[in-house]
Every structure is written in structure tokens, then in C-alpha cells.
mmCIF file of C-alpha atoms and ligand atoms in Angstrom:
data_model
loop_
_atom_site.group_PDB
_atom_site.id
_atom_site.type_symbol
_atom_site.label_atom_id
_atom_site.label_comp_id
_atom_site.label_asym_id
_atom_site.label_seq_id
_atom_site.Cartn_x
_atom_site.Cartn_y
_atom_site.Cartn_z
ATOM 1 C CA MET X 119 39.675 -6.567 -14.868
ATOM 2 C CA PHE X 120 36.254 -5.011 -13.523
ATOM 3 C CA LYS X 121 32.722 -6.452 -13.765
ATOM 4 C CA ALA X 122 29.991 -5.194 -15.892
ATOM 5 C CA ILE X 123 26.753 -6.171 -17.290
ATOM 6 C CA LEU X 124 27.305 -7.369 -21.016
ATOM 7 C CA ILE X 125 24.888 -7.310 -23.933
ATOM 8 C CA ASP X 126 25.895 -9.733 -26.425
ATOM 9 C CA LYS X 127 23.851 -10.732 -29.745
ATOM 10 C CA ALA X 128 22.784 -14.104 -30.174
ATOM 11 C CA ASP X 129 21.159 -16.521 -32.535
ATOM 12 C CA SER X 130 17.338 -15.429 -31.008
ATOM 13 C CA GLY X 131 18.156 -11.951 -30.005
ATOM 14 C CA GLN X 132 20.493 -11.601 -27.217
ATOM 15 C CA ASN X 133 22.444 -12.769 -24.244
ATOM 16 C CA VAL X 134 23.119 -10.384 -21.604
ATOM 17 C CA ALA X 135 25.198 -11.528 -18.223
ATOM 18 C CA LEU X 136 27.288 -10.075 -15.276
ATOM 19 C CA THR X 137 31.027 -10.345 -16.687
ATOM 20 C CA ASP X 138 34.592 -10.121 -16.203
ATOM 21 C CA ILE X 139 36.005 -7.651 -18.457
ATOM 22 C CA GLU X 140 40.183 -6.553 -18.827
ATOM 23 C CA ASP X 141 40.616 -3.019 -19.059
ATOM 24 C CA GLU X 142 42.346 -3.387 -22.276
ATOM 25 C CA ARG X 143 39.193 -3.798 -24.008
ATOM 26 C CA LEU X 144 37.389 -0.280 -22.674
ATOM 27 C CA PRO X 145 36.515 1.922 -25.586
ATOM 28 C CA ALA X 146 38.856 4.810 -26.469
ATOM 29 C CA GLY X 147 38.303 8.380 -24.814
ATOM 30 C CA SER X 148 40.204 10.902 -23.050
ATOM 31 C CA VAL X 149 38.854 9.848 -19.578
ATOM 32 C CA THR X 150 38.755 6.697 -17.872
ATOM 33 C CA VAL X 151 36.627 6.881 -14.854
ATOM 34 C CA ARG X 152 36.573 4.591 -11.852
ATOM 35 C CA VAL X 153 32.686 3.621 -11.365
ATOM 36 C CA ALA X 154 31.333 4.362 -7.780
ATOM 37 C CA TYR X 155 27.417 4.339 -8.698
ATOM 38 C CA SER X 156 25.626 3.300 -11.569
ATOM 39 C CA THR X 157 21.747 3.379 -11.890
ATOM 40 C CA LEU X 158 18.932 1.460 -13.754
ATOM 41 C CA ASN X 159 16.801 4.014 -15.961
ATOM 42 C CA TYR X 160 13.917 2.869 -18.429
ATOM 43 C CA LYS X 161 16.241 2.923 -21.281
ATOM 44 C CA ASP X 162 19.016 0.617 -20.055
ATOM 45 C CA ALA X 163 15.674 -1.685 -19.182
ATOM 46 C CA LEU X 164 14.817 -1.841 -23.009
ATOM 47 C CA ALA X 165 18.478 -2.261 -23.574
ATOM 48 C CA ILE X 166 18.741 -4.946 -21.350
ATOM 49 C CA THR X 167 15.673 -6.609 -21.849
ATOM 50 C CA GLY X 168 15.935 -6.744 -24.943
ATOM 51 C CA LYS X 169 12.292 -4.729 -25.639
ATOM 52 C CA SER X 170 13.154 -2.161 -27.849
ATOM 53 C CA PRO X 171 16.190 -1.356 -30.355
ATOM 54 C CA ILE X 172 18.450 0.811 -27.906
ATOM 55 C CA VAL X 173 21.790 -0.764 -28.325
ATOM 56 C CA ARG X 174 23.205 0.098 -31.700
ATOM 57 C CA SER X 175 26.825 -1.997 -31.443
ATOM 58 C CA TYR X 176 27.839 -5.219 -29.759
ATOM 59 C CA PRO X 177 28.565 -6.415 -27.535
ATOM 60 C CA MET X 178 27.551 -3.436 -25.258
ATOM 61 C CA VAL X 179 27.991 -2.410 -21.857
ATOM 62 C CA PRO X 180 24.318 -1.107 -20.790
ATOM 63 C CA GLY X 181 23.788 1.886 -18.444
ATOM 64 C CA ILE X 182 23.036 5.614 -19.526
ATOM 65 C CA ASP X 183 24.755 6.847 -16.232
ATOM 66 C CA PHE X 184 27.052 6.447 -14.062
ATOM 67 C CA ALA X 185 28.970 8.920 -11.090
ATOM 68 C CA GLY X 186 32.512 8.420 -9.908
ATOM 69 C CA VAL X 187 36.320 9.041 -9.907
ATOM 70 C CA VAL X 188 38.672 10.025 -12.453
ATOM 71 C CA GLU X 189 41.489 7.709 -13.196
ATOM 72 C CA HIS X 190 43.297 8.403 -15.807
ATOM 73 C CA SER X 191 43.041 11.988 -17.955
ATOM 74 C CA ASP X 192 43.713 12.991 -21.541
ATOM 75 C CA ASP X 193 41.416 16.346 -21.005
ATOM 76 C CA PRO X 194 43.164 18.934 -19.664
ATOM 77 C CA GLN X 195 39.355 19.841 -18.240
ATOM 78 C CA TYR X 196 40.098 16.836 -15.170
ATOM 79 C CA GLN X 197 42.501 15.453 -13.453
ATOM 80 C CA ALA X 198 42.540 11.561 -11.788
ATOM 81 C CA GLY X 199 40.521 12.050 -8.343
ATOM 82 C CA ASP X 200 38.051 14.300 -10.308
ATOM 83 C CA GLN X 201 34.767 13.280 -8.676
ATOM 84 C CA VAL X 202 32.299 13.303 -12.289
ATOM 85 C CA VAL X 203 29.170 12.545 -13.608
ATOM 86 C CA LEU X 204 27.984 11.252 -17.090
ATOM 87 C CA ASN X 205 24.404 11.614 -18.499
ATOM 88 C CA GLY X 206 23.549 10.646 -22.042
ATOM 89 C CA TRP X 207 25.766 11.509 -24.648
ATOM 90 C CA GLY X 208 24.686 7.836 -26.067
ATOM 91 C CA VAL X 209 27.042 6.055 -23.812
ATOM 92 C CA GLY X 210 25.243 2.445 -23.399
ATOM 93 C CA GLU X 211 23.555 2.496 -26.512
ATOM 94 C CA LYS X 212 26.436 2.818 -29.103
ATOM 95 C CA HIS X 213 29.203 3.516 -26.391
ATOM 96 C CA TRP X 214 30.195 1.306 -23.632
ATOM 97 C CA GLY X 215 28.167 2.209 -20.400
ATOM 98 C CA GLY X 216 27.702 2.788 -16.878
ATOM 99 C CA LEU X 217 26.759 -0.254 -15.570
ATOM 100 C CA ALA X 218 30.012 -1.710 -14.902
ATOM 101 C CA GLY X 219 32.927 -0.741 -12.717
ATOM 102 C CA LYS X 220 35.290 1.448 -15.056
ATOM 103 C CA ALA X 221 34.145 3.637 -17.694
ATOM 104 C CA ARG X 222 36.173 5.585 -20.782
ATOM 105 C CA VAL X 223 34.644 8.326 -22.435
ATOM 106 C CA ASP X 224 35.047 11.896 -24.142
ATOM 107 C CA GLY X 225 35.869 14.035 -21.435
ATOM 108 C CA GLY X 226 33.270 16.826 -23.147
ATOM 109 C CA TRP X 227 30.799 13.728 -21.968
ATOM 110 C CA LEU X 228 31.501 14.824 -17.944
ATOM 111 C CA VAL X 229 29.923 17.100 -15.320
ATOM 112 C CA PRO X 230 31.508 18.024 -12.677
ATOM 113 C CA LEU X 231 30.038 16.125 -9.735
ATOM 114 C CA GLN X 232 27.669 19.153 -8.698
ATOM 115 C CA ALA X 233 28.100 20.423 -4.869
ATOM 116 C CA PRO X 234 26.311 19.629 -2.460
ATOM 117 C CA PHE X 235 25.394 15.882 -4.081
ATOM 118 C CA THR X 236 27.459 12.644 -3.281
ATOM 119 C CA LEU X 237 28.067 10.342 -6.414
ATOM 120 C CA ARG X 238 25.431 8.337 -4.591
ATOM 121 C CA GLN X 239 22.932 11.068 -4.777
ATOM 122 C CA ALA X 240 23.950 11.994 -7.959
ATOM 123 C CA MET X 241 22.798 7.820 -9.316
ATOM 124 C CA GLY X 242 19.601 8.535 -7.386
ATOM 125 C CA ILE X 243 18.619 11.289 -9.582
ATOM 126 C CA GLY X 244 20.529 9.994 -12.918
ATOM 127 C CA THR X 245 18.766 10.764 -16.499
ATOM 128 C CA ALA X 246 15.175 10.555 -15.302
ATOM 129 C CA GLY X 247 15.991 13.242 -12.479
ATOM 130 C CA TYR X 248 17.601 15.657 -14.315
ATOM 131 C CA THR X 249 14.972 15.165 -17.680
ATOM 132 C CA ALA X 250 12.133 15.746 -14.278
ATOM 133 C CA MET X 251 14.735 19.336 -13.583
ATOM 134 C CA LEU X 252 14.677 19.901 -17.318
ATOM 135 C CA CYS X 253 10.862 19.100 -17.909
ATOM 136 C CA VAL X 254 10.509 22.150 -14.917
ATOM 137 C CA MET X 255 12.755 24.263 -16.672
ATOM 138 C CA ALA X 256 10.616 23.334 -20.049
ATOM 139 C CA LEU X 257 7.639 24.826 -18.274
ATOM 140 C CA GLU X 258 8.965 27.455 -16.694
ATOM 141 C CA ARG X 259 10.286 29.084 -19.875
ATOM 142 C CA ASN X 260 7.188 28.972 -21.210
ATOM 143 C CA GLY X 261 5.719 30.924 -18.784
ATOM 144 C CA VAL X 262 4.095 27.886 -16.037
ATOM 145 C CA LYS X 263 4.131 29.916 -12.454
ATOM 146 C CA PRO X 264 2.563 28.249 -9.125
ATOM 147 C CA GLU X 265 -0.486 30.654 -9.615
ATOM 148 C CA SER X 266 -0.821 29.958 -13.213
ATOM 149 C CA GLY X 267 -3.144 27.098 -11.411
ATOM 150 C CA GLU X 268 -2.791 23.225 -11.451
ATOM 151 C CA VAL X 269 0.452 20.867 -12.636
ATOM 152 C CA LEU X 270 -0.019 17.253 -13.791
ATOM 153 C CA VAL X 271 2.773 14.737 -13.826
ATOM 154 C CA THR X 272 1.968 11.168 -15.429
ATOM 155 C CA GLY X 273 3.842 7.778 -14.449
ATOM 156 C CA ALA X 274 4.271 9.118 -11.474
ATOM 157 C CA ALA X 275 5.319 6.544 -9.263
ATOM 158 C CA GLY X 276 8.535 5.901 -12.221
ATOM 159 C CA GLY X 277 11.756 7.054 -11.838
ATOM 160 C CA VAL X 278 11.093 11.137 -13.411
ATOM 161 C CA GLY X 279 7.633 11.002 -12.264
ATOM 162 C CA SER X 280 8.433 10.966 -8.764
ATOM 163 C CA VAL X 281 11.073 13.838 -9.243
ATOM 164 C CA ALA X 282 8.915 16.024 -10.783
ATOM 165 C CA VAL X 283 6.752 15.659 -7.934
ATOM 166 C CA ALA X 284 9.042 16.127 -5.610
ATOM 167 C CA ILE X 285 10.231 19.716 -7.398
ATOM 168 C CA LEU X 286 7.091 21.085 -8.178
ATOM 169 C CA ALA X 287 5.829 20.192 -4.992
ATOM 170 C CA LYS X 288 9.117 22.513 -3.470
ATOM 171 C CA LEU X 289 8.317 25.106 -5.943
ATOM 172 C CA GLY X 290 5.065 25.432 -4.939
ATOM 173 C CA TYR X 291 3.075 24.244 -7.562
ATOM 174 C CA THR X 292 0.191 22.204 -6.485
ATOM 175 C CA VAL X 293 0.708 19.138 -8.339
ATOM 176 C CA ALA X 294 -1.842 16.227 -9.439
ATOM 177 C CA ALA X 295 -0.065 12.650 -9.709
ATOM 178 C CA VAL X 296 -1.728 10.170 -12.178
ATOM 179 C CA THR X 297 -0.699 6.825 -11.915
ATOM 180 C CA GLY X 298 -1.998 3.440 -12.240
ATOM 181 C CA ARG X 299 -0.823 2.360 -8.820
ATOM 182 C CA PRO X 300 -3.167 3.330 -6.335
ATOM 183 C CA GLN X 301 -0.924 1.675 -3.225
ATOM 184 C CA GLU X 302 1.561 4.359 -4.331
ATOM 185 C CA SER X 303 -1.002 6.958 -3.229
ATOM 186 C CA ASP X 304 1.116 7.535 0.081
ATOM 187 C CA TYR X 305 4.264 7.481 -1.011
ATOM 188 C CA LEU X 306 3.435 10.238 -3.398
ATOM 189 C CA LYS X 307 1.633 12.704 -1.046
ATOM 190 C CA ALA X 308 4.703 12.092 0.657
ATOM 191 C CA LEU X 309 6.699 13.594 -2.132
ATOM 192 C CA GLY X 310 4.281 16.399 -2.016
ATOM 193 C CA ALA X 311 1.365 15.446 -5.151
ATOM 194 C CA HIS X 312 -1.874 17.032 -3.807
ATOM 195 C CA GLU X 313 -4.520 14.794 -5.492
ATOM 196 C CA ILE X 314 -3.928 11.252 -7.130
ATOM 197 C CA LEU X 315 -5.603 10.688 -10.385
ATOM 198 C CA ASP X 316 -5.849 7.083 -11.491
ATOM 199 C CA ARG X 317 -4.535 6.230 -15.141
ATOM 200 C CA ALA X 318 -7.365 4.447 -16.534
ATOM 201 C CA GLN X 319 -8.941 8.146 -16.776
ATOM 202 C CA PHE X 320 -6.522 8.964 -19.088
ATOM 203 C CA SER X 321 -5.814 5.460 -21.379
ATOM 204 C CA GLU X 322 -8.224 5.116 -23.925
ATOM 205 C CA PRO X 323 -8.986 7.348 -26.873
ATOM 206 C CA GLY X 324 -11.037 10.883 -25.389
ATOM 207 C CA LYS X 325 -12.299 14.255 -27.466
ATOM 208 C CA PRO X 326 -10.081 16.877 -29.193
ATOM 209 C CA LEU X 327 -10.823 19.351 -26.573
ATOM 210 C CA ALA X 328 -11.922 18.182 -22.308
ATOM 211 C CA LYS X 329 -12.567 20.639 -19.375
ATOM 212 C CA GLU X 330 -9.340 23.048 -19.571
ATOM 213 C CA ARG X 331 -7.954 21.863 -16.357
ATOM 214 C CA TRP X 332 -4.227 21.703 -16.043
ATOM 215 C CA ALA X 333 -1.825 24.853 -16.220
ATOM 216 C CA GLY X 334 1.045 22.751 -17.064
ATOM 217 C CA ALA X 335 2.175 19.353 -17.408
ATOM 218 C CA VAL X 336 4.988 16.603 -17.142
ATOM 219 C CA ASP X 337 4.060 13.711 -19.135
ATOM 220 C CA VAL X 338 6.266 10.589 -19.631
ATOM 221 C CA ALA X 339 3.526 8.504 -21.240
ATOM 222 C CA GLY X 340 2.910 9.155 -24.313
ATOM 223 C CA GLY X 341 0.914 7.512 -26.924
ATOM 224 C CA HIS X 342 -3.271 8.318 -25.354
ATOM 225 C CA VAL X 343 -1.788 9.869 -21.968
ATOM 226 C CA LEU X 344 -0.782 12.358 -23.806
ATOM 227 C CA ALA X 345 -3.371 13.545 -26.244
ATOM 228 C CA ASN X 346 -5.707 13.273 -23.086
ATOM 229 C CA VAL X 347 -3.195 15.836 -21.600
ATOM 230 C CA CYS X 348 -2.941 18.238 -24.058
ATOM 231 C CA ALA X 349 -6.910 18.282 -24.521
ATOM 232 C CA ALA X 350 -7.333 19.413 -20.728
ATOM 233 C CA MET X 351 -4.545 21.981 -21.002
ATOM 234 C CA ARG X 352 -5.763 25.428 -19.824
ATOM 235 C CA TYR X 353 -5.927 28.146 -22.391
ATOM 236 C CA ARG X 354 -2.062 29.003 -23.413
ATOM 237 C CA GLY X 355 -0.783 25.880 -21.170
ATOM 238 C CA THR X 356 2.358 23.702 -21.569
ATOM 239 C CA VAL X 357 3.253 20.167 -21.472
ATOM 240 C CA ALA X 358 6.646 18.806 -21.630
ATOM 241 C CA ALA X 359 6.951 15.730 -22.964
ATOM 242 C CA CYS X 360 9.959 13.307 -22.033
ATOM 243 C CA GLY X 361 8.403 9.810 -22.453
ATOM 244 C CA LEU X 362 6.654 6.963 -24.247
ATOM 245 C CA ALA X 363 6.045 4.343 -21.493
ATOM 246 C CA ALA X 364 2.428 4.173 -22.926
ATOM 247 C CA GLY X 365 3.966 3.771 -27.240
ATOM 248 C CA MET X 366 5.717 5.918 -29.374
ATOM 249 C CA ALA X 367 2.144 7.237 -31.280
ATOM 250 C CA PHE X 368 0.936 10.592 -30.553
ATOM 251 C CA PRO X 369 -3.091 9.398 -31.776
ATOM 252 C CA ALA X 370 -4.135 13.485 -30.938
ATOM 253 C CA THR X 371 -5.696 16.492 -33.152
ATOM 254 C CA VAL X 372 -4.212 19.672 -32.969
ATOM 255 C CA ALA X 373 -7.448 21.828 -31.499
ATOM 256 C CA PRO X 374 -5.626 22.227 -28.428
ATOM 257 C CA PHE X 375 -2.620 23.600 -30.077
ATOM 258 C CA ILE X 376 -4.928 25.803 -32.839
ATOM 259 C CA LEU X 377 -7.964 26.767 -30.289
ATOM 260 C CA ARG X 378 -6.195 27.085 -26.421
ATOM 261 C CA GLY X 379 -2.645 27.891 -27.698
ATOM 262 C CA VAL X 380 -1.203 24.694 -25.418
ATOM 263 C CA THR X 381 2.346 24.246 -26.394
ATOM 264 C CA LEU X 382 3.683 21.164 -26.806
ATOM 265 C CA ALA X 383 7.850 21.524 -25.187
ATOM 266 C CA GLY X 384 9.721 18.290 -26.028
ATOM 267 C CA VAL X 385 12.579 17.212 -23.616
ATOM 268 C CA ASP X 386 15.569 15.299 -24.667
ATOM 269 C CA SER X 387 18.179 14.213 -21.673
ATOM 270 C CA VAL X 388 20.895 12.588 -23.829
ATOM 271 C CA MET X 389 22.058 15.270 -26.630
ATOM 272 C CA CYS X 390 21.117 18.226 -24.427
ATOM 273 C CA PRO X 391 23.690 20.864 -24.584
ATOM 274 C CA ARG X 392 26.104 21.278 -21.443
ATOM 275 C CA ALA X 393 25.079 24.708 -20.703
ATOM 276 C CA ASP X 394 22.002 23.736 -20.394
ATOM 277 C CA ARG X 395 22.759 20.815 -17.644
ATOM 278 C CA LEU X 396 24.713 22.468 -15.904
ATOM 279 C CA GLU X 397 21.698 24.193 -15.499
ATOM 280 C CA ALA X 398 20.172 21.579 -14.606
ATOM 281 C CA TRP X 399 22.540 19.856 -11.920
ATOM 282 C CA ARG X 400 22.480 23.631 -10.427
ATOM 283 C CA ARG X 401 18.658 23.622 -10.144
ATOM 284 C CA LEU X 402 18.507 20.336 -8.594
ATOM 285 C CA ALA X 403 21.154 21.503 -6.001
ATOM 286 C CA SER X 404 18.183 24.025 -5.179
ATOM 287 C CA ASP X 405 15.105 22.728 -5.940
ATOM 288 C CA LEU X 406 15.045 18.896 -5.225
ATOM 289 C CA ASP X 407 14.475 18.156 -1.022
ATOM 290 C CA PRO X 408 17.417 15.662 -0.570
ATOM 291 C CA ALA X 409 15.576 14.077 2.369
ATOM 292 C CA LYS X 410 12.671 13.544 -0.119
ATOM 293 C CA LEU X 411 15.564 12.011 -2.848
ATOM 294 C CA ASP X 412 15.950 9.384 -0.231
ATOM 295 C CA GLY X 413 12.611 8.743 0.279
ATOM 296 C CA LEU X 414 12.525 7.575 -3.574
ATOM 297 C CA THR X 415 15.099 5.285 -4.327
ATOM 298 C CA ARG X 416 16.716 2.324 -3.114
ATOM 299 C CA ASP X 417 19.483 0.318 -4.007
ATOM 300 C CA ILE X 418 19.573 -2.963 -6.074
ATOM 301 C CA ALA X 419 23.124 -4.609 -7.080
ATOM 302 C CA LEU X 420 24.772 -4.997 -9.990
ATOM 303 C CA ASP X 421 24.160 -8.745 -9.985
ATOM 304 C CA GLY X 422 20.380 -8.176 -9.503
ATOM 305 C CA VAL X 423 20.333 -5.285 -12.645
ATOM 306 C CA ILE X 424 19.055 -7.898 -14.870
ATOM 307 C CA ALA X 425 16.164 -9.157 -12.643
ATOM 308 C CA ALA X 426 15.258 -5.150 -12.397
ATOM 309 C CA ALA X 427 15.182 -4.808 -15.985
ATOM 310 C CA GLY X 428 12.446 -6.721 -16.694
ATOM 311 C CA GLU X 429 10.037 -5.798 -13.726
ATOM 312 C CA MET X 430 11.082 -2.282 -14.838
ATOM 313 C CA VAL X 431 9.704 -2.192 -17.985
ATOM 314 C CA GLN X 432 6.696 -3.857 -16.471
ATOM 315 C CA GLY X 433 5.834 -0.924 -14.676
ATOM 316 C CA ARG X 434 6.556 -2.451 -11.058
ATOM 317 C CA ILE X 435 9.739 -0.324 -9.527
ATOM 318 C CA ARG X 436 9.334 2.525 -7.996
ATOM 319 C CA GLY X 437 11.035 5.527 -7.895
ATOM 320 C CA ARG X 438 14.489 5.545 -8.658
ATOM 321 C CA VAL X 439 17.031 2.520 -8.675
ATOM 322 C CA ILE X 440 20.766 3.388 -7.537
ATOM 323 C CA VAL X 441 22.999 0.129 -8.565
ATOM 324 C CA PRO X 442 26.707 0.938 -6.096
ATOM 325 C CA VAL X 443 29.209 -0.398 -8.209
ATOM 326 C CA GLY X 444 32.159 0.596 -6.709
ATOM 327 C CA GLY X 445 31.314 2.836 -3.884
ATOM 328 C CA ASP X 446 32.678 5.991 -2.789
HETATM 329 N N1 NAP U 515 13.269 12.403 -23.243
HETATM 330 C C1 NAP U 515 14.332 11.972 -22.427
HETATM 331 O O1 NAP U 515 15.419 12.392 -22.622
HETATM 332 C C2 NAP U 515 14.434 11.205 -21.443
HETATM 333 C C3 NAP U 515 14.917 10.828 -20.282
HETATM 334 C C4 NAP U 515 14.542 9.832 -19.755
HETATM 335 C C5 NAP U 515 13.856 9.383 -19.659
HETATM 336 N N2 NAP U 515 12.613 9.064 -20.339
HETATM 337 C C6 NAP U 515 11.605 8.060 -20.819
HETATM 338 O O2 NAP U 515 10.605 8.705 -19.720
HETATM 339 C C7 NAP U 515 10.057 7.661 -20.006
HETATM 340 C C8 NAP U 515 10.001 7.243 -17.766
HETATM 341 O O3 NAP U 515 11.358 7.245 -17.524
HETATM 342 P P1 NAP U 515 11.440 6.229 -16.067
HETATM 343 O O4 NAP U 515 12.875 6.722 -15.641
HETATM 344 O O5 NAP U 515 10.823 7.290 -15.179
HETATM 345 O O6 NAP U 515 10.786 4.975 -16.439
HETATM 346 P P2 NAP U 515 9.700 3.998 -15.178
HETATM 347 O O7 NAP U 515 11.064 4.613 -13.605
HETATM 348 O O8 NAP U 515 10.107 3.151 -15.598
HETATM 349 O O9 NAP U 515 8.648 5.124 -15.210
HETATM 350 C C9 NAP U 515 7.329 5.115 -16.054
HETATM 351 C C10 NAP U 515 6.198 5.053 -15.750
HETATM 352 O O10 NAP U 515 5.105 4.763 -16.339
HETATM 353 C C11 NAP U 515 4.216 4.609 -16.062
HETATM 354 N N3 NAP U 515 3.460 3.795 -17.159
HETATM 355 C C12 NAP U 515 4.083 2.576 -17.289
HETATM 356 N N4 NAP U 515 3.596 1.962 -18.366
HETATM 357 C C13 NAP U 515 2.124 3.146 -18.477
HETATM 358 C C14 NAP U 515 1.222 2.961 -19.461
HETATM 359 N N5 NAP U 515 0.993 1.370 -20.321
HETATM 360 N N6 NAP U 515 0.591 4.093 -19.901
HETATM 361 C C15 NAP U 515 0.990 5.222 -18.500
HETATM 362 N N7 NAP U 515 1.681 5.093 -17.904
HETATM 363 C C16 NAP U 515 2.477 3.993 -17.969
HETATM 364 C C17 NAP U 515 4.312 4.059 -14.302
HETATM 365 O O11 NAP U 515 4.265 4.700 -13.413
HETATM 366 P P3 NAP U 515 3.017 4.522 -12.173
HETATM 367 O O12 NAP U 515 2.682 3.342 -12.421
HETATM 368 O O13 NAP U 515 2.592 5.367 -11.296
HETATM 369 O O14 NAP U 515 1.469 4.754 -13.737
HETATM 370 C C18 NAP U 515 6.178 4.298 -14.490
HETATM 371 O O15 NAP U 515 6.563 3.532 -13.316
HETATM 372 C C19 NAP U 515 10.390 6.447 -20.489
HETATM 373 O O16 NAP U 515 9.359 6.493 -21.600
HETATM 374 C C20 NAP U 515 11.764 6.852 -20.645
HETATM 375 O O17 NAP U 515 11.727 6.440 -21.791
HETATM 376 C C21 NAP U 515 13.019 9.676 -21.865
#
């Protein structure tokens, strides 16, 4: 038996509860992992609250991330005792996920724990942090360098945003952080933000083109926020777009793209190829200051996850949440 959050269909929506599950009910997969730590991502919060149709089949154990120790493996790449990390691949959406004492998955979905991170630190990073790294890599791929000019991070006090600010500042970029929570200004400055901007300046419909300001941007919001960010990009700047915290719509014009040569680089973490994942984790090991990581995480026990999911969809969680499950 192991403890897990379980989402099941109900007449009116869904039931979510912390429950005991027999090992025999684990889904098919080549590797069984004892989960040491999981985490709460925005997508998990949407799944648990039922705010968006994330769950594709019921009953579902949510949790798009886990870090743990291999208990049994039919995959030659892994042996019992190996420390492994999982991010995405539809886990927690269509395959039972990481907010549980055990998980069973395809060995090809796992990556070995990246040194020098601990299992706990890997979940401090989680999909949000690994996506932040993919966004920074997208900016670099498109030629955005620290000397190119200021870069912007939206949703900065959230998970992706906090890690993106910390990485970009460590790499020497001048980072402006957009937040709807001015009370988090000191937190964002401690992560390395040079300037704090009020989200309200970005949330209303704007002009197709604004004064050129940003050489690069990481956007977690979508909606008018993304449209306004694109409008204020410098000539040949790049926006890495990964989220929809402000909405799925993209109410913009093509003006920034055809008149300023702006690149809109889409970032997906779920189906990201293995080589890019391994590269992102290697880069996190070199470009994310562990002290900054400690400053942006907090623990929430498995029995507090359902309440925390409600807070997260309201944008009230700061930084990253670690969910200790079995521990080290
Ligand atoms: N593409 C991918 O593979 C991928 C991977 C990970 C995450 N994501 C997406 O990225 C987004 C952020 O994820 P996360 O884990 O960082 O979530 P999070 O920790 O909940 O942070 C989201 C942040 O967005 C800001 N925000 C909330 N409502 C907003 C609004 N109406 N307008 C503008 N900003 C708003 C808030 O930051 P402030 O309080 O600082 O304003 C909030 O903290 C989500 O949409 C998530 O689904 C995508």
C-alpha cells in the first residue's frame, strides 16, 4: 500500500482525496520508483481543482513530476537503488503521477538525478524550473546575450518566473520582473531582479507596437500580457512563451514579427526530447545558484496539497513547492 492523491469522476465534476492504494493498482511500466519528493506545478493545481481539463482518464493520480529511488526495473538502463527524476510525458495527465508514495513508468521517461542536486533539490526545480531553463536556452539559441540589453520575466513570483529570474541574473542579464504582487519585490530583488514592474501595465489591450525595450523575454502569462511584451521587444528580440496564467488567447498583431523581426519561441516541457532535457538539467546544475533555489522553495505535505492547489490557481503561491513523500 502507498499513499496517493486520487482524482475520480463524480456526478458534479470530480472527487479528490488523499487515499491508500494497493501496489497492484500501479499502471503498466518498466520501472517502479519509490517517490521521495514530488512537487506542485500549475498544471497539477489545474488538475486537482478541475479548473481545466488536464486529466484525460479516471481515476488519476496527479503529479507531473517526481524524484525517487528505483525499486524494481525491467529496463536495462536502470537498476534498483538508482536515483531518478521524472518531468512530464503525460504523467499526472493520462498516466498515474508523482503525488504518491510509488509510481510506475516507462524507463525512457526517466532521467538520472543530475549531480550535484539532491532528490529534494530536483523537486525544488521540478517542471517549472526545468521549463525556465528551456526558456533561457531558447533565448540563447536566438542570440540573446547579456550585452544585448534588458530581459523581462512575467509571472516572476511564480515557479517558472522565480527560477527564470535567478538563472538569468546569474548568467549576467539585467532582469526586469513583472509581478501582480508588489509585496514580493524584495523576494524578486534577492533572486537577482534589477527592476520590478507592475503586472497591471501589461494586462490591458495595448498598441501593436510600443517603444522598443526588451532584448529577450520569458512569458508565463499569455493573453494581453504576451501581446504587450511582443509589442515592446527590441529589433530582433526573442520572447520564449511557455504559459497561460493570464489566458490561452493571444490577442496580438503580426507587427512585431514583420516590422522588428521579433521571434516568438514556443517552449514545451512535456514532450521535450531526452537530449534537450539532459542538457537543461546540466545547465541547471551550472547556472542556478543552490542558495537561490533554497530561497524560493517551501515544503507542503501530501495532505496539504489539495488546499495548496486552490491557492496556486489563484496566483497566491510564491516560488516553488516541494512535496516530501517518502523522503531521502
Ligand atoms: N510549456 C510548458 O511546458 C510549461 C511548463 C511549466 C509551466 N507552464 C505554464 O507556465 C505558467 C506558469 O507556471 P508556474 O508553475 O510558474 O505557475 P505559478 O507558480 O502558479 O506561477 C504563475 C504566476 O503567473 C502570474 N499570474 C497569475 N495570474 C496572472 C494573470 N492573470 N496575468 C498575468 N500573470 C499572472 C503570477 O505571478 P505574479 O504574482 O508574480 O504576477 C503567478 O505566480 C502556467 O501557465 C503553466 O501551465 C508551461
